[in-house]
Coordinates of N, CA and C in Angstrom, one line a residue:
Chain A
S3 N -5.5 -19.4 61.9 CA -6.0 -18.7 63.1 C -4.8 -18.5 64.1
A4 N -5.0 -17.6 65.0 CA -4.0 -17.3 65.9 C -3.9 -18.3 67.0
V5 N -2.6 -18.5 67.5 CA -2.4 -19.4 68.6 C -2.3 -18.5 69.8
I6 N -3.2 -18.6 70.8 CA -3.2 -17.8 72.0 C -3.1 -18.7 73.2
S7 N -2.2 -18.4 74.0 CA -2.0 -19.2 75.3 C -2.2 -18.4 76.5
Q8 N -2.7 -19.0 77.5 CA -2.9 -18.3 78.8 C -2.3 -19.1 79.9
K9 N -1.7 -18.4 80.9 CA -1.2 -19.0 82.1 C -1.6 -18.2 83.3
P10 N -2.0 -18.8 84.4 CA -2.2 -20.3 84.5 C -3.6 -20.7 83.9
S11 N -3.8 -21.9 83.7 CA -5.1 -22.4 83.1 C -6.1 -22.3 84.2
R12 N -5.7 -22.5 85.5 CA -6.7 -22.4 86.6 C -5.9 -22.2 87.9
D13 N -6.6 -21.6 88.8 CA -5.9 -21.4 90.1 C -7.0 -21.2 91.2
I14 N -6.6 -21.6 92.4 CA -7.4 -21.4 93.6 C -6.7 -20.4 94.5
C15 N -7.3 -19.3 94.8 CA -6.6 -18.3 95.6 C -7.4 -17.9 96.8
Q16 N -6.6 -17.3 97.8 CA -7.2 -16.9 99.0 C -7.7 -15.4 98.9
R17 N -8.8 -15.1 99.6 CA -9.3 -13.8 99.6 C -8.2 -12.8 100.0
G18 N -8.2 -11.7 99.4 CA -7.2 -10.6 99.7 C -5.9 -10.7 98.9
T19 N -5.7 -11.8 98.2 CA -4.4 -11.9 97.5 C -4.7 -11.4 96.0
S20 N -3.6 -11.4 95.2 CA -3.7 -11.0 93.8 C -3.2 -12.1 92.9
L21 N -3.7 -12.2 91.7 CA -3.2 -13.1 90.7 C -3.0 -12.4 89.4
T22 N -1.8 -12.7 88.8 CA -1.5 -12.2 87.5 C -1.7 -13.3 86.4
I23 N -2.5 -13.0 85.4 CA -2.8 -13.9 84.3 C -2.0 -13.4 83.1
Q24 N -1.4 -14.3 82.4 CA -0.6 -14.0 81.2 C -1.3 -14.5 80.0
C25 N -1.1 -13.7 78.9 CA -1.7 -14.0 77.6 C -0.6 -13.8 76.6
Q26 N -0.3 -14.9 75.8 CA 0.8 -14.9 74.8 C 0.2 -15.2 73.5
V27 N 0.5 -14.4 72.4 CA 0.0 -14.6 71.1 C 1.2 -14.9 70.2
D28 N 1.0 -15.8 69.2 CA 2.1 -16.2 68.4 C 2.4 -15.2 67.2
S29 N 1.6 -14.1 67.2 CA 1.9 -13.1 66.2 C 1.8 -11.7 66.8
Q30 N 2.3 -10.7 66.2 CA 2.2 -9.4 66.7 C 0.8 -8.8 66.5
V31 N 0.2 -8.3 67.5 CA -1.1 -7.7 67.3 C -1.1 -6.3 68.0
T32 N -2.0 -5.4 67.5 CA -2.0 -4.1 68.0 C -2.9 -4.1 69.3
M33 N -4.1 -4.7 69.2 CA -5.0 -4.7 70.3 C -5.2 -6.1 70.9
M34 N -5.2 -6.1 72.2 CA -5.6 -7.3 72.9 C -6.8 -7.0 73.9
F35 N -7.6 -7.9 74.1 CA -8.8 -7.7 74.9 C -8.9 -8.7 76.0
W36 N -9.4 -8.2 77.2 CA -9.6 -9.0 78.3 C -11.1 -9.1 78.7
Y37 N -11.6 -10.3 78.9 CA -13.0 -10.5 79.2 C -13.1 -11.3 80.5
R38 N -14.2 -11.2 81.1 CA -14.5 -12.0 82.3 C -15.8 -12.7 82.1
Q39 N -15.8 -14.0 82.5 CA -17.1 -14.8 82.4 C -17.4 -15.3 83.8
Q40 N -18.3 -14.7 84.5 CA -18.7 -15.2 85.8 C -19.5 -16.5 85.6
P41 N -19.5 -17.3 86.7 CA -20.2 -18.6 86.6 C -21.6 -18.6 86.0
G42 N -21.8 -19.4 85.0 CA -23.1 -19.5 84.4 C -23.5 -18.2 83.6
Q43 N -22.6 -17.3 83.4 CA -22.9 -16.1 82.7 C -22.2 -16.0 81.4
S44 N -22.5 -14.9 80.7 CA -21.8 -14.6 79.4 C -20.5 -13.9 79.6
L45 N -19.9 -13.5 78.6 CA -18.6 -12.8 78.7 C -18.9 -11.3 78.7
T46 N -18.1 -10.6 79.5 CA -18.1 -9.1 79.6 C -16.7 -8.6 79.4
L47 N -16.6 -7.6 78.6 CA -15.3 -7.0 78.3 C -14.8 -6.2 79.5
I48 N -13.6 -6.5 79.9 CA -13.0 -5.7 81.0 C -12.2 -4.5 80.5
A49 N -11.4 -4.7 79.5 CA -10.5 -3.6 79.0 C -9.9 -4.0 77.7
T50 N -9.4 -3.0 77.0 CA -8.7 -3.1 75.8 C -7.2 -2.7 76.1
A51 N -6.3 -3.6 75.7 CA -4.9 -3.3 76.0 C -4.1 -3.0 74.7
N52 N -3.7 -1.8 74.5 CA -2.8 -1.4 73.3 C -1.4 -1.3 73.8
Q53 N -0.5 -1.8 72.9 CA 0.9 -1.7 73.2 C 1.3 -0.2 73.2
G54 N 2.0 0.2 74.2 CA 2.5 1.6 74.3 C 1.6 2.6 74.8
S55 N 0.4 2.2 75.3 CA -0.5 3.2 75.9 C -1.2 2.5 77.1
E56 N -1.9 3.3 77.8 CA -2.7 2.8 79.0 C -3.9 2.0 78.4
A57 N -4.2 1.0 79.2 CA -5.4 0.2 78.8 C -6.7 1.0 79.0
T58 N -7.6 0.7 78.2 CA -8.9 1.4 78.3 C -9.9 0.5 78.9
Y59 N -10.5 0.9 80.0 CA -11.4 0.1 80.8 C -12.9 0.4 80.5
E60 N -13.7 -0.7 80.6 CA -15.1 -0.6 80.4 C -15.8 -0.1 81.7
S61 N -17.0 0.3 81.6 CA -17.7 0.8 82.8 C -17.8 -0.4 83.8
G62 N -17.5 -0.1 85.0 CA -17.6 -1.1 86.0 C -16.3 -1.7 86.4
F63 N -15.3 -1.4 85.6 CA -13.9 -2.0 85.8 C -12.9 -0.9 86.0
V64 N -12.0 -1.0 87.0 CA -11.1 0.1 87.2 C -9.7 -0.5 87.3
I65 N -8.7 0.4 87.0 CA -7.3 0.0 86.9 C -6.8 -0.5 88.2
D66 N -7.2 0.0 89.3 CA -6.7 -0.4 90.6 C -7.1 -1.9 90.9
K67 N -8.2 -2.3 90.4 CA -8.7 -3.7 90.6 C -8.1 -4.6 89.6
F68 N -8.0 -4.1 88.4 CA -7.6 -5.0 87.2 C -6.4 -4.3 86.4
P69 N -5.3 -4.1 87.1 CA -4.2 -3.5 86.3 C -3.7 -4.4 85.2
I70 N -3.4 -3.8 84.0 CA -3.1 -4.5 82.8 C -1.7 -4.0 82.3
S71 N -0.9 -4.9 81.9 CA 0.4 -4.5 81.2 C 0.4 -5.0 79.8
R72 N 1.1 -4.3 79.0 CA 1.2 -4.6 77.5 C 2.6 -4.2 77.1
P73 N 3.6 -5.0 77.5 CA 5.0 -4.6 77.2 C 5.4 -4.7 75.8
N74 N 4.7 -5.6 75.0 CA 5.1 -5.7 73.6 C 3.9 -6.2 72.8
L75 N 4.1 -6.5 71.5 CA 3.0 -6.7 70.6 C 2.5 -8.2 70.7
T76 N 3.1 -9.0 71.5 CA 2.6 -10.4 71.6 C 2.2 -10.8 73.0
F77 N 2.2 -10.0 73.9 CA 2.1 -10.4 75.3 C 1.3 -9.3 76.1
S78 N 0.5 -9.8 77.1 CA -0.2 -8.9 78.0 C -0.5 -9.7 79.3
T79 N -0.6 -8.9 80.4 CA -1.0 -9.5 81.6 C -2.2 -8.8 82.2
L80 N -3.0 -9.5 82.9 CA -4.1 -9.0 83.7 C -3.9 -9.4 85.1
T81 N -4.0 -8.5 86.0 CA -3.9 -8.8 87.4 C -5.2 -8.6 88.1
V82 N -5.7 -9.6 88.8 CA -6.9 -9.4 89.6 C -6.4 -9.2 91.1
S83 N -6.7 -7.9 91.5 CA -6.1 -7.5 92.8 C -7.1 -7.6 94.0
N84 N -6.5 -7.9 95.2 CA -7.3 -7.9 96.4 C -8.6 -8.7 96.1
M85 N -8.4 -10.0 95.8 CA -9.5 -10.8 95.3 C -10.5 -11.1 96.4
S86 N -11.7 -11.2 96.0 CA -12.9 -11.7 96.8 C -13.6 -12.8 96.1
P87 N -14.4 -13.6 96.8 CA -15.1 -14.7 96.1 C -15.9 -14.2 94.8
E88 N -16.3 -13.0 94.8 CA -17.0 -12.5 93.6 C -16.2 -12.4 92.4
D89 N -14.9 -12.5 92.6 CA -14.0 -12.4 91.4 C -13.8 -13.8 90.8
S90 N -14.4 -14.8 91.4 CA -14.3 -16.2 90.8 C -15.0 -16.2 89.5
S91 N -14.2 -16.4 88.4 CA -14.6 -16.3 87.1 C -13.6 -17.0 86.2
I92 N -14.0 -17.1 84.9 CA -13.0 -17.4 83.8 C -12.6 -16.1 83.2
Y93 N -11.3 -15.9 83.1 CA -10.8 -14.7 82.5 C -10.2 -15.1 81.1
L94 N -10.6 -14.4 80.1 CA -10.1 -14.8 78.7 C -9.5 -13.5 78.0
C95 N -8.4 -13.8 77.3 CA -7.9 -12.7 76.4 C -8.3 -13.1 75.0
S96 N -8.3 -12.0 74.2 CA -8.6 -12.2 72.7 C -7.9 -11.2 71.9
V97 N -7.8 -11.6 70.6 CA -7.2 -10.7 69.6 C -8.0 -10.7 68.3
E98 N -7.9 -9.7 67.6 CA -8.6 -9.6 66.3 C -7.7 -10.2 65.2
A99 N -8.3 -11.0 64.3 CA -7.6 -11.6 63.2 C -7.0 -10.5 62.3
Q100 N -7.7 -9.4 62.2 CA -7.2 -8.4 61.3 C -5.9 -7.9 61.8
G101 N -5.7 -7.9 63.1 CA -4.4 -7.4 63.7 C -3.3 -8.4 63.4
L102 N -3.7 -9.6 63.0 CA -2.7 -10.7 62.8 C -2.3 -10.7 61.3
G103 N -2.8 -9.7 60.6 CA -2.5 -9.7 59.2 C -3.2 -10.7 58.3
Q104 N -4.3 -11.2 58.9 CA -5.1 -12.2 58.1 C -6.2 -11.6 57.4
G105 N -5.8 -10.7 56.5 CA -6.8 -10.1 55.6 C -7.7 -9.1 56.4
S106 N -8.9 -8.9 55.9 CA -9.7 -7.9 56.4 C -10.7 -8.4 57.4
T107 N -10.6 -9.7 57.8 CA -11.6 -10.2 58.7 C -11.5 -9.6 60.1
D108 N -12.7 -9.4 60.7 CA -12.8 -8.9 62.0 C -12.9 -10.0 63.0
T109 N -12.7 -11.2 62.6 CA -12.8 -12.3 63.5 C -12.0 -12.2 64.8
Q110 N -12.5 -12.5 65.9 CA -11.7 -12.4 67.1 C -11.5 -13.8 67.6
Y111 N -10.2 -14.1 68.0 CA -9.8 -15.4 68.5 C -9.6 -15.2 70.0
F112 N -10.0 -16.3 70.7 CA -9.8 -16.3 72.2 C -8.8 -17.3 72.7
G113 N -8.2 -16.9 73.8 CA -7.4 -17.9 74.5 C -8.2 -18.9 75.2
P114 N -7.6 -19.9 75.8 CA -8.3 -21.0 76.4 C -8.9 -20.6 77.8
G115 N -8.5 -19.5 78.3 CA -9.1 -19.0 79.5 C -8.4 -19.4 80.8
T116 N -8.5 -18.6 81.8 CA -8.0 -18.9 83.2 C -9.2 -19.0 84.1
R117 N -9.3 -20.2 84.7 CA -10.4 -20.4 85.6 C -9.9 -20.1 87.0
L118 N -10.5 -19.0 87.6 CA -10.1 -18.5 88.9 C -11.1 -18.8 90.0
T119 N -10.7 -19.4 91.1 CA -11.6 -19.6 92.2 C -11.0 -18.9 93.4
V120 N -11.8 -18.1 94.0 CA -11.3 -17.4 95.2 C -12.1 -17.9 96.4
L121 N -11.3 -18.3 97.4 CA -12.0 -18.9 98.6 C -12.1 -17.8 99.7
Chain B
S30 N -23.9 -2.5 79.1 CA -25.0 -3.4 79.2 C -24.9 -4.4 78.0
Q31 N -25.4 -5.6 78.3 CA -25.4 -6.6 77.3 C -26.3 -6.2 76.1
Q32 N -25.8 -6.4 74.9 CA -26.6 -6.0 73.8 C -27.4 -7.2 73.2
G33 N -26.7 -8.4 73.3 CA -27.3 -9.5 72.7 C -28.2 -10.3 73.6
E34 N -29.3 -10.7 73.1 CA -30.2 -11.6 73.8 C -30.4 -12.9 73.0
E35 N -30.3 -14.0 73.7 CA -30.4 -15.2 72.9 C -31.5 -16.1 73.4
D36 N -32.1 -16.8 72.5 CA -33.1 -17.8 72.9 C -33.0 -19.0 72.0
P37 N -33.3 -20.2 72.5 CA -33.7 -20.4 73.9 C -32.5 -20.4 74.8
Q38 N -32.6 -20.3 76.1 CA -31.5 -20.4 77.0 C -30.9 -21.8 77.0
A39 N -31.8 -22.7 76.8 CA -31.4 -24.1 76.8 C -32.2 -24.9 75.8
L40 N -31.5 -25.8 75.1 CA -32.1 -26.6 74.1 C -31.6 -28.0 74.1
S41 N -32.5 -29.0 74.2 CA -32.1 -30.4 74.2 C -32.8 -31.1 73.0
I42 N -31.9 -31.8 72.3 CA -32.4 -32.5 71.1 C -31.7 -33.8 71.0
Q43 N -32.2 -34.6 70.0 CA -31.6 -35.9 69.7 C -30.6 -35.8 68.6
E44 N -29.6 -36.7 68.6 CA -28.7 -36.7 67.6 C -29.4 -36.8 66.2
G45 N -28.9 -36.1 65.2 CA -29.5 -36.1 63.9 C -30.5 -35.0 63.7
E46 N -31.1 -34.5 64.7 CA -32.0 -33.4 64.6 C -31.3 -32.1 64.3
N47 N -32.0 -31.1 63.9 CA -31.4 -29.7 63.7 C -31.6 -28.9 64.9
A48 N -30.7 -28.0 65.2 CA -30.8 -27.1 66.3 C -30.8 -25.7 65.8
T49 N -31.7 -24.9 66.3 CA -31.7 -23.5 65.9 C -31.7 -22.6 67.1
M50 N -30.8 -21.6 67.1 CA -30.6 -20.7 68.2 C -30.7 -19.3 67.6
N51 N -31.3 -18.4 68.4 CA -31.6 -17.0 67.9 C -30.9 -16.0 68.8
C52 N -30.6 -14.9 68.2 CA -29.9 -13.8 68.8 C -30.5 -12.5 68.4
S53 N -30.8 -11.6 69.4 CA -31.3 -10.3 69.0 C -30.3 -9.3 69.6
Y54 N -30.2 -8.1 69.0 CA -29.4 -7.1 69.5 C -30.1 -5.7 69.4
K55 N -29.5 -4.7 69.9 CA -30.2 -3.4 70.1 C -29.8 -2.3 69.2
T56 N -28.5 -2.3 68.8 CA -28.0 -1.1 68.0 C -27.4 -1.6 66.7
S57 N -27.1 -0.7 65.9 CA -26.5 -1.1 64.6 C -25.1 -1.8 64.8
I58 N -24.8 -2.6 63.9 CA -23.6 -3.4 64.0 C -22.8 -3.4 62.7
N59 N -21.5 -3.7 62.8 CA -20.7 -4.0 61.7 C -20.7 -5.5 61.3
N60 N -20.7 -6.3 62.3 CA -20.8 -7.7 62.0 C -21.3 -8.5 63.3
L61 N -21.6 -9.7 63.1 CA -22.0 -10.5 64.2 C -21.3 -11.9 64.1
Q62 N -20.8 -12.3 65.3 CA -20.0 -13.6 65.3 C -20.7 -14.6 66.2
W63 N -20.6 -15.8 65.9 CA -21.0 -16.9 66.7 C -19.8 -17.7 67.2
Y64 N -19.9 -18.1 68.5 CA -18.9 -18.8 69.2 C -19.5 -20.1 69.9
R65 N -18.6 -21.1 70.1 CA -19.0 -22.2 70.8 C -18.1 -22.3 72.0
Q66 N -18.6 -22.8 73.2 CA -17.8 -22.9 74.4 C -18.2 -24.3 75.0
N67 N -17.2 -25.1 75.1 CA -17.3 -26.4 75.7 C -17.0 -26.4 77.2
S68 N -17.9 -26.7 78.1 CA -17.7 -26.9 79.5 C -16.8 -25.8 80.1
G69 N -17.2 -24.5 79.9 CA -16.5 -23.4 80.5 C -15.0 -23.3 80.1
R70 N -14.7 -23.8 78.9 CA -13.3 -23.6 78.4 C -13.3 -22.4 77.5
G71 N -12.3 -22.3 76.7 CA -12.1 -21.2 75.8 C -13.2 -21.2 74.7
L72 N -13.3 -20.0 74.0 CA -14.3 -19.9 73.0 C -13.7 -20.3 71.6
V73 N -14.5 -21.0 70.9 CA -14.1 -21.4 69.5 C -14.9 -20.6 68.5
H74 N -14.3 -19.9 67.6 CA -15.0 -19.1 66.7 C -15.6 -20.0 65.6
L75 N -16.9 -19.7 65.3 CA -17.7 -20.6 64.4 C -17.8 -19.8 63.0
I76 N -18.3 -18.6 63.1 CA -18.7 -17.9 61.8 C -18.9 -16.5 62.1
L77 N -18.5 -15.6 61.1 CA -18.7 -14.2 61.2 C -19.6 -13.8 60.0
I78 N -20.6 -13.0 60.3 CA -21.5 -12.5 59.2 C -21.5 -11.0 59.3
R79 N -21.3 -10.4 58.1 CA -21.2 -8.9 58.1 C -22.6 -8.3 58.0
S80 N -22.7 -7.0 58.3 CA -24.1 -6.4 58.3 C -24.7 -6.3 56.9
N81 N -23.8 -6.5 55.8 CA -24.4 -6.4 54.5 C -24.6 -7.8 53.9
E82 N -24.5 -8.8 54.7 CA -24.8 -10.2 54.3 C -26.0 -10.7 55.0
R83 N -26.7 -11.6 54.3 CA -28.0 -12.1 54.9 C -27.9 -13.5 55.3
E84 N -27.0 -14.3 54.7 CA -26.9 -15.7 55.0 C -25.4 -16.1 54.8
K85 N -25.0 -17.1 55.6 CA -23.7 -17.6 55.4 C -23.7 -19.1 55.9
H86 N -22.9 -19.9 55.2 CA -22.8 -21.3 55.5 C -21.3 -21.7 55.8
S87 N -21.2 -22.7 56.7 CA -19.9 -23.2 57.0 C -20.2 -24.7 57.5
G88 N -19.9 -25.6 56.6 CA -20.2 -27.0 56.9 C -21.6 -27.2 57.3
R89 N -21.9 -27.7 58.5 CA -23.2 -28.0 59.0 C -23.9 -26.7 59.6
L90 N -23.2 -25.6 59.6 CA -23.7 -24.4 60.2 C -24.3 -23.5 59.1
R91 N -25.4 -22.9 59.5 CA -26.0 -21.8 58.6 C -26.4 -20.7 59.5
V92 N -25.9 -19.5 59.2 CA -26.2 -18.3 59.9 C -27.0 -17.3 59.1
T93 N -28.0 -16.7 59.6 CA -28.7 -15.7 58.9 C -28.7 -14.4 59.7
L94 N -28.8 -13.3 59.1 CA -28.8 -12.0 59.7 C -29.9 -11.2 59.1
D95 N -30.7 -10.6 60.0 CA -31.8 -9.7 59.5 C -31.6 -8.4 60.3
T96 N -30.9 -7.4 59.6 CA -30.6 -6.2 60.3 C -31.8 -5.3 60.5
S97 N -32.9 -5.5 59.7 CA -34.1 -4.7 60.0 C -34.8 -5.2 61.3
K98 N -34.6 -6.4 61.6 CA -35.2 -6.9 62.9 C -34.1 -7.0 64.0
K99 N -32.9 -6.7 63.6 CA -31.8 -6.8 64.6 C -31.7 -8.2 65.2
S100 N -31.7 -9.2 64.3 CA -31.6 -10.5 64.8 C -30.8 -11.4 63.9
S101 N -30.3 -12.5 64.5 CA -29.6 -13.5 63.8 C -30.0 -14.9 64.3
S102 N -29.8 -15.9 63.4 CA -30.0 -17.2 63.9 C -28.9 -18.1 63.5
L103 N -28.6 -19.1 64.3 CA -27.6 -20.1 64.0 C -28.3 -21.5 63.9
L104 N -28.2 -22.1 62.8 CA -28.7 -23.4 62.6 C -27.6 -24.5 62.5
I105 N -27.7 -25.5 63.3 CA -26.8 -26.6 63.2 C -27.6 -27.8 62.6
T106 N -27.2 -28.3 61.5 CA -28.0 -29.4 60.9 C -27.3 -30.7 61.3
A107 N -28.2 -31.8 61.3 CA -27.7 -33.1 61.6 C -26.8 -33.1 62.8
S108 N -27.3 -32.7 63.9 CA -26.5 -32.5 65.1 C -25.9 -33.8 65.6
R109 N -24.8 -33.6 66.3 CA -24.0 -34.8 66.9 C -23.8 -34.5 68.4
A110 N -23.6 -35.6 69.1 CA -23.3 -35.4 70.5 C -22.2 -34.5 70.8
A111 N -21.2 -34.4 69.9 CA -20.1 -33.5 70.1 C -20.4 -32.1 69.9
D112 N -21.6 -31.8 69.4 CA -22.1 -30.4 69.3 C -22.6 -29.9 70.7
T113 N -22.7 -30.7 71.6 CA -23.1 -30.3 73.0 C -22.2 -29.2 73.5
A114 N -22.7 -28.0 73.8 CA -21.9 -26.9 74.2 C -22.8 -25.7 74.4
S115 N -22.2 -24.6 74.9 CA -22.9 -23.4 74.9 C -22.5 -22.6 73.7
Y116 N -23.5 -21.9 73.1 CA -23.3 -21.1 71.9 C -23.6 -19.6 72.2
F117 N -22.7 -18.8 71.8 CA -22.9 -17.3 72.1 C -22.8 -16.6 70.7
C118 N -23.7 -15.5 70.7 CA -23.5 -14.6 69.6 C -22.8 -13.4 70.2
A119 N -22.1 -12.6 69.3 CA -21.4 -11.5 69.8 C -21.4 -10.4 68.7
T120 N -21.8 -9.2 69.0 CA -21.8 -8.1 68.1 C -20.6 -7.2 68.4
D121 N -20.1 -6.6 67.3 CA -19.0 -5.7 67.5 C -19.4 -4.3 67.8
R122 N -18.6 -3.7 68.5 CA -18.7 -2.2 68.7 C -17.5 -1.6 68.1
T123 N -17.3 -0.4 68.2 CA -16.1 0.2 67.6 C -14.8 -0.3 68.3
G124 N -13.8 -0.4 67.6 CA -12.5 -0.8 68.2 C -12.4 -2.3 68.5
G125 N -13.3 -3.1 67.9 CA -13.2 -4.5 68.1 C -13.8 -5.0 69.4
K126 N -14.5 -4.2 70.1 CA -15.0 -4.6 71.4 C -16.3 -5.4 71.1
L127 N -16.4 -6.6 71.6 CA -17.5 -7.4 71.4 C -18.5 -7.4 72.6
I128 N -19.8 -7.4 72.2 CA -20.8 -7.6 73.2 C -21.5 -8.9 73.0
F129 N -21.5 -9.7 74.1 CA -22.0 -11.1 74.0 C -23.4 -11.2 74.4
G130 N -24.1 -12.1 73.8 CA -25.4 -12.5 74.2 C -25.3 -13.5 75.4
Q131 N -26.4 -13.8 76.0 CA -26.4 -14.6 77.2 C -26.1 -16.1 76.9
G132 N -26.2 -16.5 75.7 CA -25.8 -17.8 75.3 C -27.0 -18.8 75.3
T133 N -26.8 -19.9 74.5 CA -27.8 -21.0 74.5 C -27.0 -22.2 74.8
E134 N -27.5 -23.0 75.8 CA -26.9 -24.2 76.2 C -27.5 -25.4 75.4
L135 N -26.8 -25.9 74.5 CA -27.3 -27.0 73.7 C -26.8 -28.4 74.2
S136 N -27.8 -29.3 74.3 CA -27.5 -30.6 74.7 C -28.0 -31.6 73.6
V137 N -27.1 -32.3 73.0 CA -27.5 -33.3 72.0 C -27.3 -34.7 72.5
K138 N -28.4 -35.4 72.6 CA -28.4 -36.7 73.2 C -28.2 -37.8 72.1
P139 N -27.3 -38.7 72.4 CA -27.1 -39.8 71.4 C -28.2 -40.8 71.3

C-alpha cells in the first residue's frame, strides 16, 4: 500500500487567515484527491489534482477558497483561504492504488488527515 | 450529493458478537469500498468489491454486494474492542472520485 503523509497533522488558526496543507506520496501518482470531513460528518470530495493541469473542483468548492497546487507526481498542497469557523474540519488527501502501479485495483489510500480548528 | 446511506448510524455490541453494517447507494457503480476510521484519524482501507462480485472475504470481514438492490453489507465476525471505530462505505464515480456514506459508529464493549 502507498505511504501517504500530511503536514501539519493538526492546527488551530485564527479567523481570516489561511493554512496550506501538504500531502506527500512515496510513489508517483497521476491523480490525487482532496476530501473534507466536517465534525461528525462523512467525507466530501473537494477536488481532484492532476499534475500539469488545473485542479477540478466539485460543486460547492471554488479555487479562490481552496487553491490547490500539484507541482510533481508525488506532492500536492491544499490551501484553506480566509478561514472561518465553518472550515473547521479534517482534510484528507488520497491516491488510487492503480496509479501506484499496484495492478488493476481501484483501491484508494488515504493520508492520516489534517485536523483544522478555526477560532 | 451523498450517494451512500448507511445503517445503523450507531451500533453497540459485546466483544465476540458479530457486527453487521449496511450501505445503500443510488446509481450504478464500478466498485464499492469499505473503510475504517478511528477517532477522527485517517481512513484505513478494508476491502473493495467490484460490481461483478457478490461476496468477498478478508480475515474476519465479509462483504456482500447486491447490485439489483444497490446495497452492500459489511459483517465483522467475532468482534474485538479494537474494532471500535467508524465504518464508511464509498462508491466510485468516474475518475476515481469516491462518494461516501454517512458512516456507522461501532462500539465493541469488552
